[in-house]
Amino acid sequence: MKIAAFPKCYLDDISLHRTMSVFDWIEQARALGAEGLEMYEGFFWSLDDAYIESIGEAIEGAGFAMPMLCCSPDFTNPDPAERQRAVEEEARMIEVTRRLGGPGSVCRVLSGQRRPGVAVEQGLEWVVACIEECIEVAREKDIVLGLENHYKDGYWQYPEFAQRTEIFVELLDAIPERKHFGVQYDPSNALVAGDDPVELLRRVADRVVTMHASDRFLVDGATLDEVLLPDGLIGYPDKLQHGITGQGSNDYGAIFSILRDRGFDGWVSIEDGMDGMEEMRESIEFLKRMRAKYFEQ
């Protein structure tokens, strides 16, 4: 198990407002003690060869690997031309993953938005077809696609189509490829879906290739019933917030026990820092203690 960091706290600054660059983040990350940095497609202000090469040089120069690239393809658009554009964009990100991370690196893939009026059966048909196209590119580039049990990309209108465990597992089962396709597991996203993160992991552990390690906690005085929506989903209400990994609602002891027993040896990326870099550093220190306990004995 190796530890990477993802700057959720700086997502808008780098991707949207561009008041901070990916190079600024790489330099700041030196102080965290992680071994790798997870990138996000929005961090790339250009896809020119020289620019991507300069990012790779900065990552390597700071002593990091780039094991994971976070992408958000939307494969549930009723317009087939839009779905094809999403496939083509994911293919470009697979190429960037290969250039920055090398063979075997993981490029995230999602299902798409849970649009009103798109039936589950129809959505699954579209998503499976699109992911299978992407797998062909991943196979050519020797990259692994990691399907994340996600809540919602911050720039989407609707939550994830395959947010709930049952649909996520049905989608996963429909794609038998295992060498170039697997699961990017995020326990906090299972919480947000109103599902049990440990039960989800038990169902998909043999296909986990990478993991996001974040945590959620209810603010003082709040109860879970207050944040549940009528369909059992939670969303991102103010009463359920990001916190230091290991200090929230996730049972990381159970999670790492399952991963260890399944022989997991991939990357775990901290998705943290909403209240500053010190919280991210504390989360990384927690992961190092868990690694020593569960993977280094």
Short mmCIF file of C-alpha atoms in Angstrom, two decimals:
data_model
loop_
_atom_site.label_atom_id
_atom_site.label_comp_id
_atom_site.label_asym_id
_atom_site.label_seq_id
_atom_site.Cartn_x
_atom_site.Cartn_y
_atom_site.Cartn_z
CA MET A 1 0.00 0.00 0.00
CA LYS A 2 1.28 3.44 -0.99
CA ILE A 3 -0.13 6.83 -0.03
CA ALA A 4 -1.03 9.69 -2.38
CA ALA A 5 -2.63 13.07 -1.79
CA PHE A 6 -5.41 14.89 -3.64
CA PRO A 7 -6.05 18.59 -2.85
CA LYS A 8 -9.82 18.72 -2.56
CA CYS A 9 -9.36 22.01 -0.73
CA TYR A 10 -7.79 23.59 -3.82
CA LEU A 11 -10.02 22.06 -6.49
CA ASP A 12 -11.81 25.27 -7.44
CA ASP A 13 -8.69 27.41 -7.05
CA ILE A 14 -6.80 25.33 -9.63
CA SER A 15 -9.57 24.11 -11.93
CA LEU A 16 -12.16 26.90 -11.91
CA HIS A 17 -10.75 30.21 -10.67
CA ARG A 18 -7.15 29.49 -11.70
CA THR A 19 -5.82 31.54 -8.82
CA MET A 20 -3.46 28.64 -8.07
CA SER A 21 -1.61 26.36 -10.47
CA VAL A 22 -0.90 22.65 -10.32
CA PHE A 23 2.76 23.60 -9.92
CA ASP A 24 1.88 25.55 -6.75
CA TRP A 25 0.12 22.46 -5.40
CA ILE A 26 3.04 20.17 -6.23
CA GLU A 27 5.40 22.48 -4.34
CA GLN A 28 3.12 22.74 -1.29
CA ALA A 29 2.64 18.97 -1.20
CA ARG A 30 6.33 18.43 -0.43
CA ALA A 31 5.54 19.02 3.26
CA LEU A 32 2.85 16.33 3.52
CA GLY A 33 4.92 13.16 3.52
CA ALA A 34 2.93 11.42 0.77
CA GLU A 35 4.59 9.22 -1.83
CA GLY A 36 2.39 10.21 -4.74
CA LEU A 37 0.08 12.94 -6.01
CA GLU A 38 -3.28 12.24 -7.58
CA MET A 39 -4.06 14.60 -10.44
CA TYR A 40 -7.44 15.89 -11.66
CA GLU A 41 -8.33 16.59 -15.27
CA GLY A 42 -9.22 20.19 -14.41
CA PHE A 43 -5.65 20.82 -13.22
CA PHE A 44 -4.43 20.73 -16.82
CA TRP A 45 -4.83 24.21 -18.29
CA SER A 46 -3.50 22.82 -21.56
CA LEU A 47 -2.92 19.41 -23.10
CA ASP A 48 0.02 20.58 -25.17
CA ASP A 49 2.90 18.13 -25.06
CA ALA A 50 5.34 20.61 -23.53
CA TYR A 51 2.90 21.59 -20.78
CA ILE A 52 2.09 18.01 -19.78
CA GLU A 53 5.80 17.19 -19.86
CA SER A 54 6.49 20.13 -17.53
CA ILE A 55 3.93 18.81 -15.04
CA GLY A 56 5.56 15.40 -15.13
CA GLU A 57 8.96 16.96 -14.54
CA ALA A 58 7.60 18.93 -11.58
CA ILE A 59 6.03 15.84 -10.02
CA GLU A 60 9.20 13.81 -10.42
CA GLY A 61 11.40 16.70 -9.29
CA ALA A 62 9.42 16.96 -6.06
CA GLY A 63 9.99 13.26 -5.40
CA PHE A 64 6.47 12.03 -6.16
CA ALA A 65 4.85 9.42 -8.36
CA MET A 66 1.58 10.14 -10.23
CA PRO A 67 -0.38 6.90 -9.70
CA MET A 68 -3.93 8.18 -10.19
CA LEU A 69 -5.75 10.63 -12.45
CA CYS A 70 -9.23 11.75 -11.42
CA CYS A 71 -11.64 12.11 -14.38
CA SER A 72 -15.40 12.57 -14.53
CA PRO A 73 -16.79 11.24 -17.81
CA ASP A 74 -20.55 11.53 -18.27
CA PHE A 75 -21.88 8.52 -20.15
CA THR A 76 -25.61 8.93 -19.49
CA ASN A 77 -26.37 11.85 -21.80
CA PRO A 78 -29.30 10.88 -24.07
CA ASP A 79 -27.46 12.49 -26.99
CA PRO A 80 -25.17 9.82 -28.52
CA ALA A 81 -22.84 12.54 -29.86
CA GLU A 82 -22.32 13.82 -26.30
CA ARG A 83 -21.61 10.31 -25.04
CA GLN A 84 -19.05 9.87 -27.80
CA ARG A 85 -17.40 13.16 -26.85
CA ALA A 86 -17.18 11.90 -23.28
CA VAL A 87 -15.49 8.70 -24.49
CA GLU A 88 -13.02 10.73 -26.53
CA GLU A 89 -12.20 12.97 -23.58
CA GLU A 90 -11.65 9.96 -21.33
CA ALA A 91 -9.36 8.52 -23.99
CA ARG A 92 -7.31 11.73 -23.91
CA MET A 93 -7.05 11.48 -20.13
CA ILE A 94 -5.95 7.84 -20.41
CA GLU A 95 -3.11 9.06 -22.63
CA VAL A 96 -2.20 11.75 -20.07
CA THR A 97 -2.29 9.12 -17.30
CA ARG A 98 0.21 7.02 -19.24
CA ARG A 99 2.49 10.00 -19.82
CA LEU A 100 2.47 11.19 -16.20
CA GLY A 101 2.15 7.89 -14.36
CA GLY A 102 3.49 5.21 -16.63
CA PRO A 103 2.18 1.67 -17.22
CA GLY A 104 -0.33 0.36 -14.71
CA SER A 105 -1.42 3.79 -13.44
CA VAL A 106 -5.13 4.27 -12.73
CA CYS A 107 -7.44 6.65 -14.56
CA ARG A 108 -10.79 7.15 -12.88
CA VAL A 109 -14.00 6.51 -14.74
CA LEU A 110 -17.56 7.28 -13.67
CA SER A 111 -20.99 6.31 -14.95
CA GLY A 112 -22.47 9.74 -15.55
CA GLN A 113 -25.25 11.87 -14.16
CA ARG A 114 -28.51 10.47 -12.81
CA ARG A 115 -30.68 12.42 -15.22
CA PRO A 116 -34.43 12.46 -14.69
CA GLY A 117 -36.17 10.34 -17.29
CA VAL A 118 -33.25 7.99 -17.96
CA ALA A 119 -34.30 4.51 -16.86
CA VAL A 120 -31.77 2.33 -15.06
CA GLU A 121 -31.76 -0.28 -17.82
CA GLN A 122 -31.16 2.32 -20.52
CA GLY A 123 -28.49 4.09 -18.49
CA LEU A 124 -26.64 0.86 -17.83
CA GLU A 125 -26.66 -0.01 -21.53
CA TRP A 126 -25.12 3.36 -22.44
CA VAL A 127 -22.55 3.30 -19.65
CA VAL A 128 -21.38 -0.25 -20.33
CA ALA A 129 -20.92 0.50 -24.02
CA CYS A 130 -18.92 3.67 -23.30
CA ILE A 131 -16.70 2.09 -20.66
CA GLU A 132 -15.97 -0.86 -22.94
CA GLU A 133 -14.77 1.59 -25.59
CA CYS A 134 -12.53 3.23 -23.01
CA ILE A 135 -11.17 -0.15 -21.90
CA GLU A 136 -9.88 -0.71 -25.43
CA VAL A 137 -7.83 2.49 -25.14
CA ALA A 138 -6.70 1.59 -21.62
CA ARG A 139 -5.57 -1.82 -22.85
CA GLU A 140 -3.56 -0.23 -25.65
CA LYS A 141 -1.88 2.21 -23.22
CA ASP A 142 -1.52 -0.34 -20.39
CA ILE A 143 -3.60 1.80 -18.03
CA VAL A 144 -6.23 0.64 -15.53
CA LEU A 145 -9.66 2.27 -15.38
CA GLY A 146 -10.95 2.66 -11.82
CA LEU A 147 -14.75 2.86 -11.53
CA GLU A 148 -15.51 4.94 -8.44
CA ASN A 149 -18.59 4.59 -6.27
CA HIS A 150 -19.09 8.32 -6.54
CA TYR A 151 -21.51 10.94 -5.28
CA LYS A 152 -21.31 13.81 -7.76
CA ASP A 153 -18.64 15.69 -9.62
CA GLY A 154 -18.67 19.22 -8.24
CA TYR A 155 -19.38 20.66 -11.68
CA TRP A 156 -22.31 18.35 -12.53
CA GLN A 157 -26.00 19.19 -12.25
CA TYR A 158 -27.14 15.76 -11.03
CA PRO A 159 -25.62 13.10 -8.75
CA GLU A 160 -23.97 9.93 -9.99
CA PHE A 161 -26.10 7.50 -11.96
CA ALA A 162 -24.50 4.48 -10.23
CA GLN A 163 -24.37 6.09 -6.79
CA ARG A 164 -26.27 3.39 -4.95
CA THR A 165 -24.58 0.09 -4.21
CA GLU A 166 -27.01 -2.10 -6.15
CA ILE A 167 -26.63 -0.17 -9.41
CA PHE A 168 -22.88 0.20 -8.92
CA VAL A 169 -22.45 -3.55 -8.46
CA GLU A 170 -24.75 -4.31 -11.39
CA LEU A 171 -22.63 -2.05 -13.59
CA LEU A 172 -19.42 -3.62 -12.33
CA ASP A 173 -20.72 -7.14 -12.95
CA ALA A 174 -21.67 -6.23 -16.51
CA ILE A 175 -18.02 -5.54 -17.38
CA PRO A 176 -15.91 -8.69 -16.86
CA GLU A 177 -12.53 -7.12 -17.70
CA ARG A 178 -10.18 -7.32 -14.71
CA LYS A 179 -6.70 -6.44 -15.95
CA HIS A 180 -7.51 -2.95 -17.22
CA PHE A 181 -10.69 -2.24 -15.26
CA GLY A 182 -11.47 -2.32 -11.56
CA VAL A 183 -12.87 -0.33 -8.64
CA GLN A 184 -11.72 2.89 -7.10
CA TYR A 185 -13.31 2.49 -3.68
CA ASP A 186 -14.41 5.49 -1.61
CA PRO A 187 -15.99 4.64 1.75
CA SER A 188 -17.27 8.17 2.35
CA ASN A 189 -19.23 8.13 -0.90
CA ALA A 190 -21.00 5.00 0.31
CA LEU A 191 -21.98 6.89 3.48
CA VAL A 192 -23.35 9.73 1.38
CA ALA A 193 -25.39 7.21 -0.61
CA GLY A 194 -26.96 5.95 2.61
CA ASP A 195 -25.16 2.61 2.18
CA ASP A 196 -22.78 0.67 4.43
CA PRO A 197 -19.18 1.28 3.24
CA VAL A 198 -17.92 -1.99 4.72
CA GLU A 199 -20.67 -4.06 3.11
CA LEU A 200 -19.98 -2.43 -0.24
CA LEU A 201 -16.28 -3.22 0.11
CA ARG A 202 -17.02 -6.86 0.90
CA ARG A 203 -18.91 -7.09 -2.38
CA VAL A 204 -16.23 -5.49 -4.55
CA ALA A 205 -12.95 -6.05 -2.66
CA ASP A 206 -11.54 -8.49 -5.21
CA ARG A 207 -11.73 -5.76 -7.86
CA VAL A 208 -10.39 -2.76 -5.91
CA VAL A 209 -7.38 -1.19 -7.62
CA THR A 210 -7.19 2.14 -5.78
CA MET A 211 -8.94 3.84 -2.90
CA HIS A 212 -9.90 7.35 -1.82
CA ALA A 213 -9.49 7.81 1.93
CA SER A 214 -11.71 10.56 3.29
CA ASP A 215 -14.05 10.79 6.23
CA ARG A 216 -17.36 12.39 7.15
CA PHE A 217 -18.70 13.50 10.48
CA LEU A 218 -21.98 14.94 11.70
CA VAL A 219 -21.66 18.41 13.20
CA ASP A 220 -22.45 18.75 16.90
CA GLY A 221 -26.12 18.23 17.65
CA ALA A 222 -27.01 16.78 14.24
CA THR A 223 -28.43 13.30 13.62
CA LEU A 224 -28.28 11.11 10.54
CA ASP A 225 -32.05 11.32 10.17
CA GLU A 226 -31.71 15.07 9.67
CA VAL A 227 -29.52 14.68 6.60
CA LEU A 228 -31.22 11.73 4.90
CA LEU A 229 -33.27 12.55 1.83
CA PRO A 230 -36.61 10.82 1.12
CA ASP A 231 -34.95 8.22 -1.14
CA GLY A 232 -32.31 7.34 1.45
CA LEU A 233 -29.59 9.44 -0.15
CA ILE A 234 -27.73 12.10 1.76
CA GLY A 235 -26.02 14.48 -0.63
CA TYR A 236 -23.64 17.12 0.72
CA PRO A 237 -25.55 18.97 3.45
CA ASP A 238 -23.80 21.34 5.83
CA LYS A 239 -24.46 18.99 8.74
CA LEU A 240 -22.34 16.18 7.25
CA GLN A 241 -18.85 17.47 6.63
CA HIS A 242 -15.39 16.36 5.56
CA GLY A 243 -12.96 15.83 8.40
CA ILE A 244 -9.60 14.34 9.24
CA THR A 245 -9.41 10.77 7.98
CA GLY A 246 -9.80 8.31 10.83
CA GLN A 247 -11.81 10.69 13.00
CA GLY A 248 -15.16 10.40 11.26
CA SER A 249 -17.82 7.79 10.55
CA ASN A 250 -15.79 5.26 8.55
CA ASP A 251 -14.54 2.06 10.18
CA TYR A 252 -11.03 2.06 8.75
CA GLY A 253 -10.01 -0.93 10.84
CA ALA A 254 -12.60 -3.08 9.11
CA ILE A 255 -11.81 -1.52 5.73
CA PHE A 256 -8.08 -2.19 5.87
CA SER A 257 -8.60 -5.67 7.29
CA ILE A 258 -10.69 -6.58 4.24
CA LEU A 259 -8.21 -5.04 1.82
CA ARG A 260 -5.26 -6.79 3.49
CA ASP A 261 -7.02 -10.14 3.39
CA ARG A 262 -7.69 -9.64 -0.33
CA GLY A 263 -4.01 -8.91 -0.97
CA PHE A 264 -4.51 -5.25 -1.89
CA ASP A 265 -1.20 -3.54 -2.72
CA GLY A 266 -2.38 -0.43 -4.58
CA TRP A 267 -2.47 3.29 -3.86
CA VAL A 268 -4.67 5.00 -1.27
CA SER A 269 -5.21 8.70 -1.94
CA ILE A 270 -6.13 11.18 0.78
CA GLU A 271 -9.07 13.35 -0.28
CA ASP A 272 -8.95 15.94 2.44
CA GLY A 273 -7.74 19.33 3.59
CA MET A 274 -10.99 21.28 3.47
CA ASP A 275 -9.83 23.17 6.58
CA GLY A 276 -6.19 23.44 5.63
CA MET A 277 -3.05 21.51 4.82
CA GLU A 278 -2.47 20.55 8.44
CA GLU A 279 -5.60 18.39 8.36
CA MET A 280 -4.32 16.69 5.22
CA ARG A 281 -0.99 16.02 6.92
CA GLU A 282 -2.81 14.50 9.92
CA SER A 283 -4.82 12.30 7.58
CA ILE A 284 -1.65 11.06 5.90
CA GLU A 285 -0.07 10.30 9.28
CA PHE A 286 -3.18 8.29 10.16
CA LEU A 287 -2.85 6.29 6.94
CA LYS A 288 0.79 5.58 7.69
CA ARG A 289 -0.16 4.17 11.10
CA MET A 290 -2.84 2.01 9.50
CA ARG A 291 -0.40 0.80 6.87
CA ALA A 292 2.09 -0.21 9.55
CA LYS A 293 -0.63 -2.04 11.45
CA TYR A 294 -2.33 -3.89 8.60
CA PHE A 295 0.19 -4.17 5.76
CA GLU A 296 3.69 -4.22 7.25
CA GLN A 297 3.44 -6.97 9.86
#
